[in-house]
XYZ file of C-alpha atoms in Angstrom:
575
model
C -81.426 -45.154 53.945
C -78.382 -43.830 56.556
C -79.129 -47.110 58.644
C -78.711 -49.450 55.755
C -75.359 -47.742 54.951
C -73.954 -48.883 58.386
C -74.919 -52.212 59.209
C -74.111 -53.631 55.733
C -70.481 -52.790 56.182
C -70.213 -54.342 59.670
C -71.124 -57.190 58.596
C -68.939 -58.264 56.230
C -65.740 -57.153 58.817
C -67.531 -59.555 61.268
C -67.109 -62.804 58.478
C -64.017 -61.641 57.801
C -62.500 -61.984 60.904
C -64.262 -65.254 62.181
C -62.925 -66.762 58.987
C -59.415 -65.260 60.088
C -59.670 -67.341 63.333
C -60.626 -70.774 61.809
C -57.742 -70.574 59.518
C -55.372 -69.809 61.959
C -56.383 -73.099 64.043
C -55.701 -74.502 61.071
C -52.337 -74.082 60.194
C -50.265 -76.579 60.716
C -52.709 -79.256 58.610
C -52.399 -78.514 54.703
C -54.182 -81.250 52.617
C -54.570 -81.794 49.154
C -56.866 -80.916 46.059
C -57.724 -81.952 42.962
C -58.855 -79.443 40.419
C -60.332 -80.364 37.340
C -60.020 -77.857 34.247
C -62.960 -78.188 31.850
C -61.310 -75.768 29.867
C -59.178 -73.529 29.029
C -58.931 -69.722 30.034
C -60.742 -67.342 27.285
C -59.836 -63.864 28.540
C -62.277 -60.923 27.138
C -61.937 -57.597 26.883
C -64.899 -55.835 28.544
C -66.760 -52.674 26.814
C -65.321 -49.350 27.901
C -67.415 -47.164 30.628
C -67.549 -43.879 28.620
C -68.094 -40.378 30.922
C -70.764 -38.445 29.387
C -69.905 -35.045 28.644
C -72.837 -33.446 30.434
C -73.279 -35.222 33.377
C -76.424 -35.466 35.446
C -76.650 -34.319 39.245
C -78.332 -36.374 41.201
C -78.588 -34.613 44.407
C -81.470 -34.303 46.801
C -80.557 -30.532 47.438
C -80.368 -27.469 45.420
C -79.737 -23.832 45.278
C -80.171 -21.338 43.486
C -78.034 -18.118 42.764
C -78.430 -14.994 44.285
C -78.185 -11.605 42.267
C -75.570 -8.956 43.916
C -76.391 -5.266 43.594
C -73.310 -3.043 44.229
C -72.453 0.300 43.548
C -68.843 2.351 43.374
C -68.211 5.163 45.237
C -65.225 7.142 43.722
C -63.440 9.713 46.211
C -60.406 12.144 44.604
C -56.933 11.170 45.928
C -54.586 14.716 46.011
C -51.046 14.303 44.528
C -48.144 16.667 44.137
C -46.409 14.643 41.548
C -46.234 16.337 38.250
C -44.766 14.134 35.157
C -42.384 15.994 33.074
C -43.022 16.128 28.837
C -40.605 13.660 27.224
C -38.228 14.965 24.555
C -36.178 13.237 22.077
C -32.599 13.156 22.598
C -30.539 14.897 20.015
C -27.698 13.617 17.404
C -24.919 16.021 16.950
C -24.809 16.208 13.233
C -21.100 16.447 11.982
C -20.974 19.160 9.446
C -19.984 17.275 5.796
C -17.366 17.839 3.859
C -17.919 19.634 0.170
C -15.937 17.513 -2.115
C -15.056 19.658 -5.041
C -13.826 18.106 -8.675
C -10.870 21.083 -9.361
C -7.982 22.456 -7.151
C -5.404 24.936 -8.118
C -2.007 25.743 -5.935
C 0.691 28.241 -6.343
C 3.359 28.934 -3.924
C 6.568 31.210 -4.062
C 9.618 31.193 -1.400
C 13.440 31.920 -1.584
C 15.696 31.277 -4.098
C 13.050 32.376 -6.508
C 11.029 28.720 -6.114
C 7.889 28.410 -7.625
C 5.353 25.503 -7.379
C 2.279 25.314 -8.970
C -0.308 22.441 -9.469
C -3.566 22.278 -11.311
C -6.179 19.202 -11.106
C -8.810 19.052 -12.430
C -12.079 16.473 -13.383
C -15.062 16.245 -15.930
C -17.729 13.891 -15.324
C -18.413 12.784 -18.993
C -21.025 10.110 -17.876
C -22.315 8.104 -14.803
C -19.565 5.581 -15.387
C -16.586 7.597 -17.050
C -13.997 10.845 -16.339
C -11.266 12.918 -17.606
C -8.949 14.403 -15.497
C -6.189 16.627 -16.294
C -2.995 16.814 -13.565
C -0.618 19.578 -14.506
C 2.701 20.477 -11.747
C 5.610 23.131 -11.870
C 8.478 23.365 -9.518
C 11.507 25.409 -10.583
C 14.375 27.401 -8.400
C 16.567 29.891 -9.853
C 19.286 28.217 -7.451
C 21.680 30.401 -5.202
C 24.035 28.037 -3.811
C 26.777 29.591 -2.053
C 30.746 29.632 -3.199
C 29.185 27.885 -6.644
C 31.358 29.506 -9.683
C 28.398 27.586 -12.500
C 24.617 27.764 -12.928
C 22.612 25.847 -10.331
C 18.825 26.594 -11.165
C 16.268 23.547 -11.992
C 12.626 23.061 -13.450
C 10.236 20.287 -13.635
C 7.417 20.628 -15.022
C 4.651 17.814 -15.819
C 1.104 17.411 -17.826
C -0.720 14.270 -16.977
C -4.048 13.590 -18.677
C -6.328 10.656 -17.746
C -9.653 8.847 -19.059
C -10.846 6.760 -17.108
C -14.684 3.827 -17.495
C -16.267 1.528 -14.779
C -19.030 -0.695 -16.663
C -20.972 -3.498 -15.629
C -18.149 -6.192 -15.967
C -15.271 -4.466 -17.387
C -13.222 -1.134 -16.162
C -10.692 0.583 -18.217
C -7.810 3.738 -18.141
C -6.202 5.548 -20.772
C -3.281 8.122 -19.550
C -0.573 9.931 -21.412
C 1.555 12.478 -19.999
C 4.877 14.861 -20.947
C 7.619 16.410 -18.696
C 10.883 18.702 -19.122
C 12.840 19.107 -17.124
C 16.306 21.225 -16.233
C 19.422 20.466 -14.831
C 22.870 22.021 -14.055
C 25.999 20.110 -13.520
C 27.195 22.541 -10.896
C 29.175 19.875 -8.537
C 32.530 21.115 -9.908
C 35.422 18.934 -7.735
C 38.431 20.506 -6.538
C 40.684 20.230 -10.187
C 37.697 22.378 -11.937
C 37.679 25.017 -9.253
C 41.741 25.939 -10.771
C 40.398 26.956 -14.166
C 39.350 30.581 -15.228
C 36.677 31.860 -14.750
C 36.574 32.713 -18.538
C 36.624 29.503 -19.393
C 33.987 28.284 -16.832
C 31.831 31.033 -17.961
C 32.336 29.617 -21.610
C 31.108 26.007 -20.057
C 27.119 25.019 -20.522
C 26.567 23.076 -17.740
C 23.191 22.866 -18.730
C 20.858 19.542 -19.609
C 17.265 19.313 -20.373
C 15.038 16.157 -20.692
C 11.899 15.558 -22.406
C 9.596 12.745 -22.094
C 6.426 11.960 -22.998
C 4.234 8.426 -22.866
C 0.647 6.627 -23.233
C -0.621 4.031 -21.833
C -3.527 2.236 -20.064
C -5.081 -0.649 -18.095
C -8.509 -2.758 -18.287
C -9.717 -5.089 -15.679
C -12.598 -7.561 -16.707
C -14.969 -8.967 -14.398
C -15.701 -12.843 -14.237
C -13.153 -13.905 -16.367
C -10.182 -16.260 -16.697
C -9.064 -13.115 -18.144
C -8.167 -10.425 -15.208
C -6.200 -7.769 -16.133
C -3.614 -6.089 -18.370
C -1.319 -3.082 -18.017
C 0.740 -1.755 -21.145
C 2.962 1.791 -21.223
C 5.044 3.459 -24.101
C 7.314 5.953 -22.848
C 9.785 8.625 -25.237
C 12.976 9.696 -23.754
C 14.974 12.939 -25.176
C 17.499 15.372 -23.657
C 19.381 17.991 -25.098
C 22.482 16.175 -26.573
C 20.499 14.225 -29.205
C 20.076 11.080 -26.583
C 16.850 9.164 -27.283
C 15.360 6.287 -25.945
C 11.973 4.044 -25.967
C 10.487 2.156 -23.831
C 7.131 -0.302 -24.522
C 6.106 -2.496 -21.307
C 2.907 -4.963 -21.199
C 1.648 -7.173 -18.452
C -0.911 -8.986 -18.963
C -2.726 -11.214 -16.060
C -4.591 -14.082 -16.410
C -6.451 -16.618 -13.290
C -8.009 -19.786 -13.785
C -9.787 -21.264 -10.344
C -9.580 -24.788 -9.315
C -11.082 -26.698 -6.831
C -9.344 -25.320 -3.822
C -6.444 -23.180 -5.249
C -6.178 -20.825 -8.259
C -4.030 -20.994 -10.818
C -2.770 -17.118 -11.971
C -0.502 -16.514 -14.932
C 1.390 -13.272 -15.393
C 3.280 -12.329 -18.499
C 5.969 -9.745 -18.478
C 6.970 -7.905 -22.058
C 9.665 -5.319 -21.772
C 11.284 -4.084 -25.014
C 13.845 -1.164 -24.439
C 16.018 0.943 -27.191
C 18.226 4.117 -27.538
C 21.307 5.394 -28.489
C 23.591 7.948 -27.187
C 26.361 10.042 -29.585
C 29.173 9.092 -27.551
C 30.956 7.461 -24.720
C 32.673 9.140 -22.662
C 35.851 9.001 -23.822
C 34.425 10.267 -26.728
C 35.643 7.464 -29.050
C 32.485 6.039 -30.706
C 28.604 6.398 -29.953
C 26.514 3.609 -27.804
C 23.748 1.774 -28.525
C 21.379 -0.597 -27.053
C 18.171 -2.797 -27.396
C 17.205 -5.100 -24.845
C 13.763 -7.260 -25.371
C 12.305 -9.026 -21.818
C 9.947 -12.017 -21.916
C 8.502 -13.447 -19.091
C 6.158 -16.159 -17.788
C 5.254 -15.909 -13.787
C 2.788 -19.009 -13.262
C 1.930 -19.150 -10.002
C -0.342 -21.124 -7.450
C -2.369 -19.354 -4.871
C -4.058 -21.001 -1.484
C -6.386 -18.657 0.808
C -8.078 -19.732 4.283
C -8.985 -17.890 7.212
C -5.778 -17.743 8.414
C -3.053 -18.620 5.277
C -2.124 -17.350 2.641
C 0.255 -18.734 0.139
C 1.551 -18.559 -3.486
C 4.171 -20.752 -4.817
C 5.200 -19.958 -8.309
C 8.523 -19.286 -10.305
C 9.793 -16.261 -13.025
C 10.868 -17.569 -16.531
C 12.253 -14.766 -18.580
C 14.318 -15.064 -21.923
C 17.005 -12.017 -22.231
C 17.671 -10.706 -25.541
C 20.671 -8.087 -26.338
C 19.967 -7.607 -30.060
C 23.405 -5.213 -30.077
C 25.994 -7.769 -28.594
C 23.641 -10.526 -30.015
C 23.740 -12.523 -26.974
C 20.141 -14.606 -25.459
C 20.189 -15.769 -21.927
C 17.292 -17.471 -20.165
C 17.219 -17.782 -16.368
C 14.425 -19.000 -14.122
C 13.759 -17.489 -10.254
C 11.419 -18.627 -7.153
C 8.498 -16.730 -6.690
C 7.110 -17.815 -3.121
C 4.987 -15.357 -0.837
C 3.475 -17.061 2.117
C 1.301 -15.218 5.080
C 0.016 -16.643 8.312
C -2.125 -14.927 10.866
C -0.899 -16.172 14.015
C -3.102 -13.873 16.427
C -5.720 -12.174 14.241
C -4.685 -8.815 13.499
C -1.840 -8.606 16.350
C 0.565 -10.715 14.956
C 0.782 -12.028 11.514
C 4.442 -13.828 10.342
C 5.424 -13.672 6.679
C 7.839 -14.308 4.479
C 9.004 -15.303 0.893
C 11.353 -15.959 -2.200
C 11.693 -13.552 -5.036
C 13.603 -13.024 -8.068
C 13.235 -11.345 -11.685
C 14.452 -9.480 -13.897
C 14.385 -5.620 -13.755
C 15.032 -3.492 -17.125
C 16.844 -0.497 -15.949
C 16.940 2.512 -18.522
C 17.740 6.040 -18.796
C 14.852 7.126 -17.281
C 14.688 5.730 -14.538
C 18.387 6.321 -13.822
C 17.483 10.558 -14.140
C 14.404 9.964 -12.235
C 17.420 8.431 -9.179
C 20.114 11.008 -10.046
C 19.263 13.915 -12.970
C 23.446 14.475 -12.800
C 24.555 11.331 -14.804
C 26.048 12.074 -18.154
C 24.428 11.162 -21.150
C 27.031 8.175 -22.100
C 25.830 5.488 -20.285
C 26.163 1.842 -20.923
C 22.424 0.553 -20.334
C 21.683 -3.252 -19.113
C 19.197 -5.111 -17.024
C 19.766 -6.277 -13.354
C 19.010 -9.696 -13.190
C 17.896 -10.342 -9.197
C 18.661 -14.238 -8.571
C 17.152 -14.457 -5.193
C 15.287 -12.453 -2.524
C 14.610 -14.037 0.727
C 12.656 -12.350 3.577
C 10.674 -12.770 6.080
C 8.902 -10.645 8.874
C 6.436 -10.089 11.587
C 3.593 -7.504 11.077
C 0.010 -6.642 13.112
C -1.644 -4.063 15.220
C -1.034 -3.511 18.786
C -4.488 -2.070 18.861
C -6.862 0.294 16.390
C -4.060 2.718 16.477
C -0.768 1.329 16.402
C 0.748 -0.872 13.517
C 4.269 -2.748 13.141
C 6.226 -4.381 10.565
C 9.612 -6.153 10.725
C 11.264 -7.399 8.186
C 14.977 -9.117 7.409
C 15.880 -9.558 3.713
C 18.625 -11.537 2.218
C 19.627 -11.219 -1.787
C 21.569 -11.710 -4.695
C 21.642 -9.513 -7.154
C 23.843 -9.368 -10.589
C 24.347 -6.336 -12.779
C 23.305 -4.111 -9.990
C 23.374 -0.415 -11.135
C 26.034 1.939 -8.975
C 26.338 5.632 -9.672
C 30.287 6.622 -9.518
C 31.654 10.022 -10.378
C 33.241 10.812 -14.105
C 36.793 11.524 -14.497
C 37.939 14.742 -14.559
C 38.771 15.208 -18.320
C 40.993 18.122 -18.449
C 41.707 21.827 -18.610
C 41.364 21.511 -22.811
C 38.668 23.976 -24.113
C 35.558 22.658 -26.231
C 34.621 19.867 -23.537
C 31.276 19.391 -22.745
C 29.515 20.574 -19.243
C 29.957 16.865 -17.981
C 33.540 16.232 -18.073
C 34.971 18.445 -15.669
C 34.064 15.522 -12.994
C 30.953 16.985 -11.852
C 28.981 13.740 -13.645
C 28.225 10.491 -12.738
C 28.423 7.115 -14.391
C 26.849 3.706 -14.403
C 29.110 0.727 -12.987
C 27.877 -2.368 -12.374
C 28.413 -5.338 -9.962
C 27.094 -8.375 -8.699
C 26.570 -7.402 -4.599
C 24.599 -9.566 -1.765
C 22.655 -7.500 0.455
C 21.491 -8.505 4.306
C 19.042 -5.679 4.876
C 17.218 -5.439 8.256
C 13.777 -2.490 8.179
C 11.547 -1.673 10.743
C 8.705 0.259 11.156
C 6.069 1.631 13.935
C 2.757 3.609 12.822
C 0.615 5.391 15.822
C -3.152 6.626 13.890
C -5.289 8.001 16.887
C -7.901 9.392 15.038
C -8.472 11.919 11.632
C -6.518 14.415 13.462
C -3.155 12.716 14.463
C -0.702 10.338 13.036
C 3.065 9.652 14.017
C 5.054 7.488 12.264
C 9.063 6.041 11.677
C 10.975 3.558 10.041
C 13.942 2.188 9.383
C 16.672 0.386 7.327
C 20.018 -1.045 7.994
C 21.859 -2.560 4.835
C 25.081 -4.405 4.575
C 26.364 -4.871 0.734
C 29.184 -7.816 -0.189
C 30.385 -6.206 -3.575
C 32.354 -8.753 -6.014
C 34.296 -6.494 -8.368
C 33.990 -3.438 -6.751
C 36.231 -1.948 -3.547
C 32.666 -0.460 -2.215
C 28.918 -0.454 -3.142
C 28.939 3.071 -4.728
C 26.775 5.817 -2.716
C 24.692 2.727 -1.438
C 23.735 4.570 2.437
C 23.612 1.800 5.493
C 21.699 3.377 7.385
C 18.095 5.259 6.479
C 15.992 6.891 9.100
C 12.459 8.806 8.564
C 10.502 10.166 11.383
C 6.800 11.589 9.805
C 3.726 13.350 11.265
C 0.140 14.878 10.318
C -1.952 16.673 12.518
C -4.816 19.255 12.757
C -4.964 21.573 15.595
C -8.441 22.679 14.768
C -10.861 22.447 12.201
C -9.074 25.355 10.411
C -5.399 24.986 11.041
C -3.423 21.999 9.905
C -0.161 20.563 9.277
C 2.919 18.072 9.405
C 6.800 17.668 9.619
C 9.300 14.706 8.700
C 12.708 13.941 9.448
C 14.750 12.070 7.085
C 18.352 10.908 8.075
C 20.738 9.233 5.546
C 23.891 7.731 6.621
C 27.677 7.789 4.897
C 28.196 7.086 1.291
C 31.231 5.805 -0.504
C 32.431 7.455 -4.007
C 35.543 7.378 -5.901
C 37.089 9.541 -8.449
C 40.385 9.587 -10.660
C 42.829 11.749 -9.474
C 45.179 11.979 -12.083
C 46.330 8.031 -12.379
C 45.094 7.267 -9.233
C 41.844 6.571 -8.195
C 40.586 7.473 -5.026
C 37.759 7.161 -2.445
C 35.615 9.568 -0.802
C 33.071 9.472 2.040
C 30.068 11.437 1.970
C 28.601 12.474 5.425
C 25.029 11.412 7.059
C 22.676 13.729 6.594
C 19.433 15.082 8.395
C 16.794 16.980 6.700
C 14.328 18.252 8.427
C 10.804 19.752 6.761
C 7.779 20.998 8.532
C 4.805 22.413 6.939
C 1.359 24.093 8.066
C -1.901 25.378 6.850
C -4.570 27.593 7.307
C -8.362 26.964 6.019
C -9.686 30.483 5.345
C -13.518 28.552 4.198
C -14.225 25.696 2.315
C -12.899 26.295 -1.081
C -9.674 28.937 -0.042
C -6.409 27.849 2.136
C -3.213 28.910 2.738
C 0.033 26.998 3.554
C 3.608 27.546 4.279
C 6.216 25.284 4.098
C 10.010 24.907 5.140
C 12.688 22.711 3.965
C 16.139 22.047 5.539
C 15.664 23.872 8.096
C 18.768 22.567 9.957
C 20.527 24.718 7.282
C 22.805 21.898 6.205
C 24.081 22.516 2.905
C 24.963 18.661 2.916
C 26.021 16.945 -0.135
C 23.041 14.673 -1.809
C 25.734 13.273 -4.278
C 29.744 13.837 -4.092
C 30.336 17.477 -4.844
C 26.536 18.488 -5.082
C 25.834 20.596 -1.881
C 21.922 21.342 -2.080
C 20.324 24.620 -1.137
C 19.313 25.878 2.633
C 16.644 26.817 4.548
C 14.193 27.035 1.890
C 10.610 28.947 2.803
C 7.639 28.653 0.425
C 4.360 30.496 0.968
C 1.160 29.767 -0.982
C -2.714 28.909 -1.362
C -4.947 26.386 -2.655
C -8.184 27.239 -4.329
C -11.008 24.339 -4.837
C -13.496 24.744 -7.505
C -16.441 23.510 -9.648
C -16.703 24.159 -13.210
């Protein structure tokens, strides 16, 4: 069989190169052919050769397989190595705070001061509360070199009822304070007269006020919100006044904006027995409506509202309507996420002012004040705001406005030696003026929050005031300055301080026929207070006011008390 193999193969290399040789002789000679096709090509497609899956060995030799017996033979290998037990790593647990419903706080310190406050909360249901707020603070005064009365009380009842339900959450409050004043800023004409006849003077006035109110906020609905007070103003010479405010919201989204529309519903009447001249009573009624459509755009990165204030002025006494209109633009851009964001805008409204709010500013006008609104034409600003990191925030701002009817308090004349005045007139009250002023105000304002247990923070105002009628924009301050901090030393002790710095003031007063101006001095007041958790539910605190023992004059003639000291506890409680 081998030989076969061989000679087979050497044969056929033998023809092939003998053939090789003839046609090389051949070369040069090429002749020619004919071919005759009989027909034409008829290509097939063979059948496939198909592997079969067990294929079939045919060889000559075979073995077969050849069992293996073995056997292990273990030997011990010594170690010193010893693996330590595994234990779970602990979380330090922070202890957490007991929140507690109730608190009650009473503190007493010189000049016979007293404050008190009392909160507390009942859980009626899983969805609604009532919460009571009540607050006292009173001084028997003690001013030095004052010939009249200087004590004060305030004292406050707040009551609140409160529902969160599925789609719609609504708050019901009402509330009464009195509170006590003296008119103790004699000027230097009411310092000649007797002291029989200032002993014979009540310097005294007391307010009362009371109100209701409440919100709702619906869920889902072009309806949002709605906001509506009623507030009773009385003092002691048979003043009166009420207030009813409404503001209803309502939002209607579009394809890419929304569409929100604001009214604004102010109706305001009193009365008060005289002027001060003493020549016929006052009275007023005033009724504010407003529409504040508005558009609003939110991305990512912008926000913006462009919108306007429409409000129709009524003064039922003088019988006189007006009807202005005023921008309403707010605008927002973040230009580095949270580090830098720009803003800016275009205000304007109108802004009821009332008796109220003018005691809530300065408790020593005199009840014969001419009330009217201040009608604010145009408001521009704009600013730069972020966070230089988690801990420190900015915000700078530059405002530019218009403002007519702007409220200034001035002093009262001084209205004589003659027995049988009131308290007020010996120039030791203030009145209402009022004047159309631009303001350029510049504020500023740096906040550093390291953690729960420290915060530091200031700010800043600078205001210049372009009056029209009057020489001076009455006890309007340029300059405002507060420096603020919180802190707790340990778990137990806590506390704070803030500095407060006002600058120079303009007033004016009638000296005889001649009226002249006076300049109140800056200011500083500085406070600090601190606090001692004796356990969860009992802590004490002490607090001190002025303690630069400045007895610097607040308004023109009204020096305020010293170093004041209070010492006191809070208690926390479950009924």
């Amino acid at each position: 069989m081998l030989n076969k193999r061989i000679i087979i193969p050497m044969l056929c290399i033998i023809c092939c190169i003998s053939s090789n040789g003839f046609a090389q002789e051949e070369e040069g000679k090429i002749g020619t052919e004919v071919v005759n096709i009989v027909r034409p090509y008829t290509p097939t497609i063979s059948d496939a050769f198909k592997v079969k899956e067990t294929p079939v060995l045919n060889d000559s030799v075979s073995s077969t397989k050849k069992e293996v017996e073995y056997s292990i033979f273990s030997v011990p290998v010594a170690s010193t190595f010893t693996p330590s037990k595994g234990s779970a790593t602990k979380i330090e647990k922070t202890k957490s705070i007991k929140l507690y419903d109730n608190y009650a706080s009473v503190g007493f310190g010189n000049y016979t001061s007293i404050l008190a406050e009392l909160y507390s909360n009942f859980q009626i249901s899983r969805t609604d509360n009532f919460g009571i707020f009540f607050k006292h603070h009173s001084s028997q005064g003690g001013i030095k070199g004052l010939r009249v009365d200087d004590k004060f009380y305030d004292t406050k009842l707040d009551a609140t009822y409160s529902s969160r339900q599925k789609d719609i959450s609504y708050l019901f409050n009402t509330g009464i304070e009195h509170q006590l004043y003296n008119w103790y800023g004699l000027n230097e004409f009411s310092e000649l007269e007797t002291n029989e006849t200032l002993d014979a003077l009540d310097t005294k006035q007391t307010y009362f006020s009371g109100y209701v109110g409440g919100s709702v906020s619906v869920e889902n609905s072009f309806f949002e919100r709605a906001t509506v007070n009623l507030r009773y103003l009385g003092d002691s010479f048979s003043s009166s006044e009420i207030n009813f405010t409404a503001q209803p919201e309502f939002i209607f989204p579009l394809k890419e904006i929304t569409l929100k529309v604001a009214a604004d519903i102010d109706y305001l009447s009193g009365s008060f027995e005289r002027n001060y001249l003493n020549t016929s009573d006052i009275k007023y009624s005033f009724l504010n409506l407003g529409v504040l459509p508005s558009l609003v755009y939110v991305n990512d990165d912008l926000t913006l509202s462009l919108g306007v204030a429409a409000y129709l002025s009524m003064d039922s006494e003088n019988s006189e309507t007006e009807f202005s209109i005023h921008p309403r633009v707010n605008a927002s851009y973040r230009l580095v996420d949270e580090l830098l964001i720009a803003y800016g805008g275009l205000d304007g409204g109108i802004h009821q002012n009332t008796y109220y709010s003018f005691i809530q500013k300065n408790p020593y006008v005199s009840p014969t004040q001419h009330i009217a609104p201040t009608s604010e034409l145009y408001k521009a600003f704009g600013g730069l705001k972020g966070k230089l990191s988690n801990a420190v925030g900015y915000n700078v701002r530059a405002s530019y406005g218009k403002e007519e009817n702007k409220a200034l308090f001035k002093l009262n004349s001084f209205n004589g030696f003659n027995t049988g005045l009131e308290g007020y007139e010996q120039g030791n009250s203030f009145e209402v003026n009022y004047d159309d002023i631009t303001t350029l105000s510049v504020f500023g304002e740096l906040k550093v929050e390291v953690n729960d247990s420290f915060s530091l923070g200031a700010n800043a105002t600078f205001s210049s005031y372009d009056t029209t009628d009057q020489p001076e924009a009455w006890n309007l301050p340029e300059l405002e300055v507060s420096v603020f901090s919180n802190f707790n030393i340990t778990e137990k002790i806590y506390g704070g301080a803030s500095l407060f710095y006002v600058g120079e003031r303009k007033d004016q007063y009638l000296n005889g026929f001649t009226l002249e101006s006076l300049t109140l001095d800056g200011y500083i007041d500085a406070n600090i207070h601190a606090g001692y958790r004796f356990s969860e539910r009992l802590s004490f605190f002490v607090k001190g006011s002025n303690l630069l023992s400045d007895n610097y004059n607040k308004w023109a003639n009204y020096p305020v008390l010293g170093i004041q000291g209070l010492l006191g506890a809070t208690y926390k409680f479950d009924w």
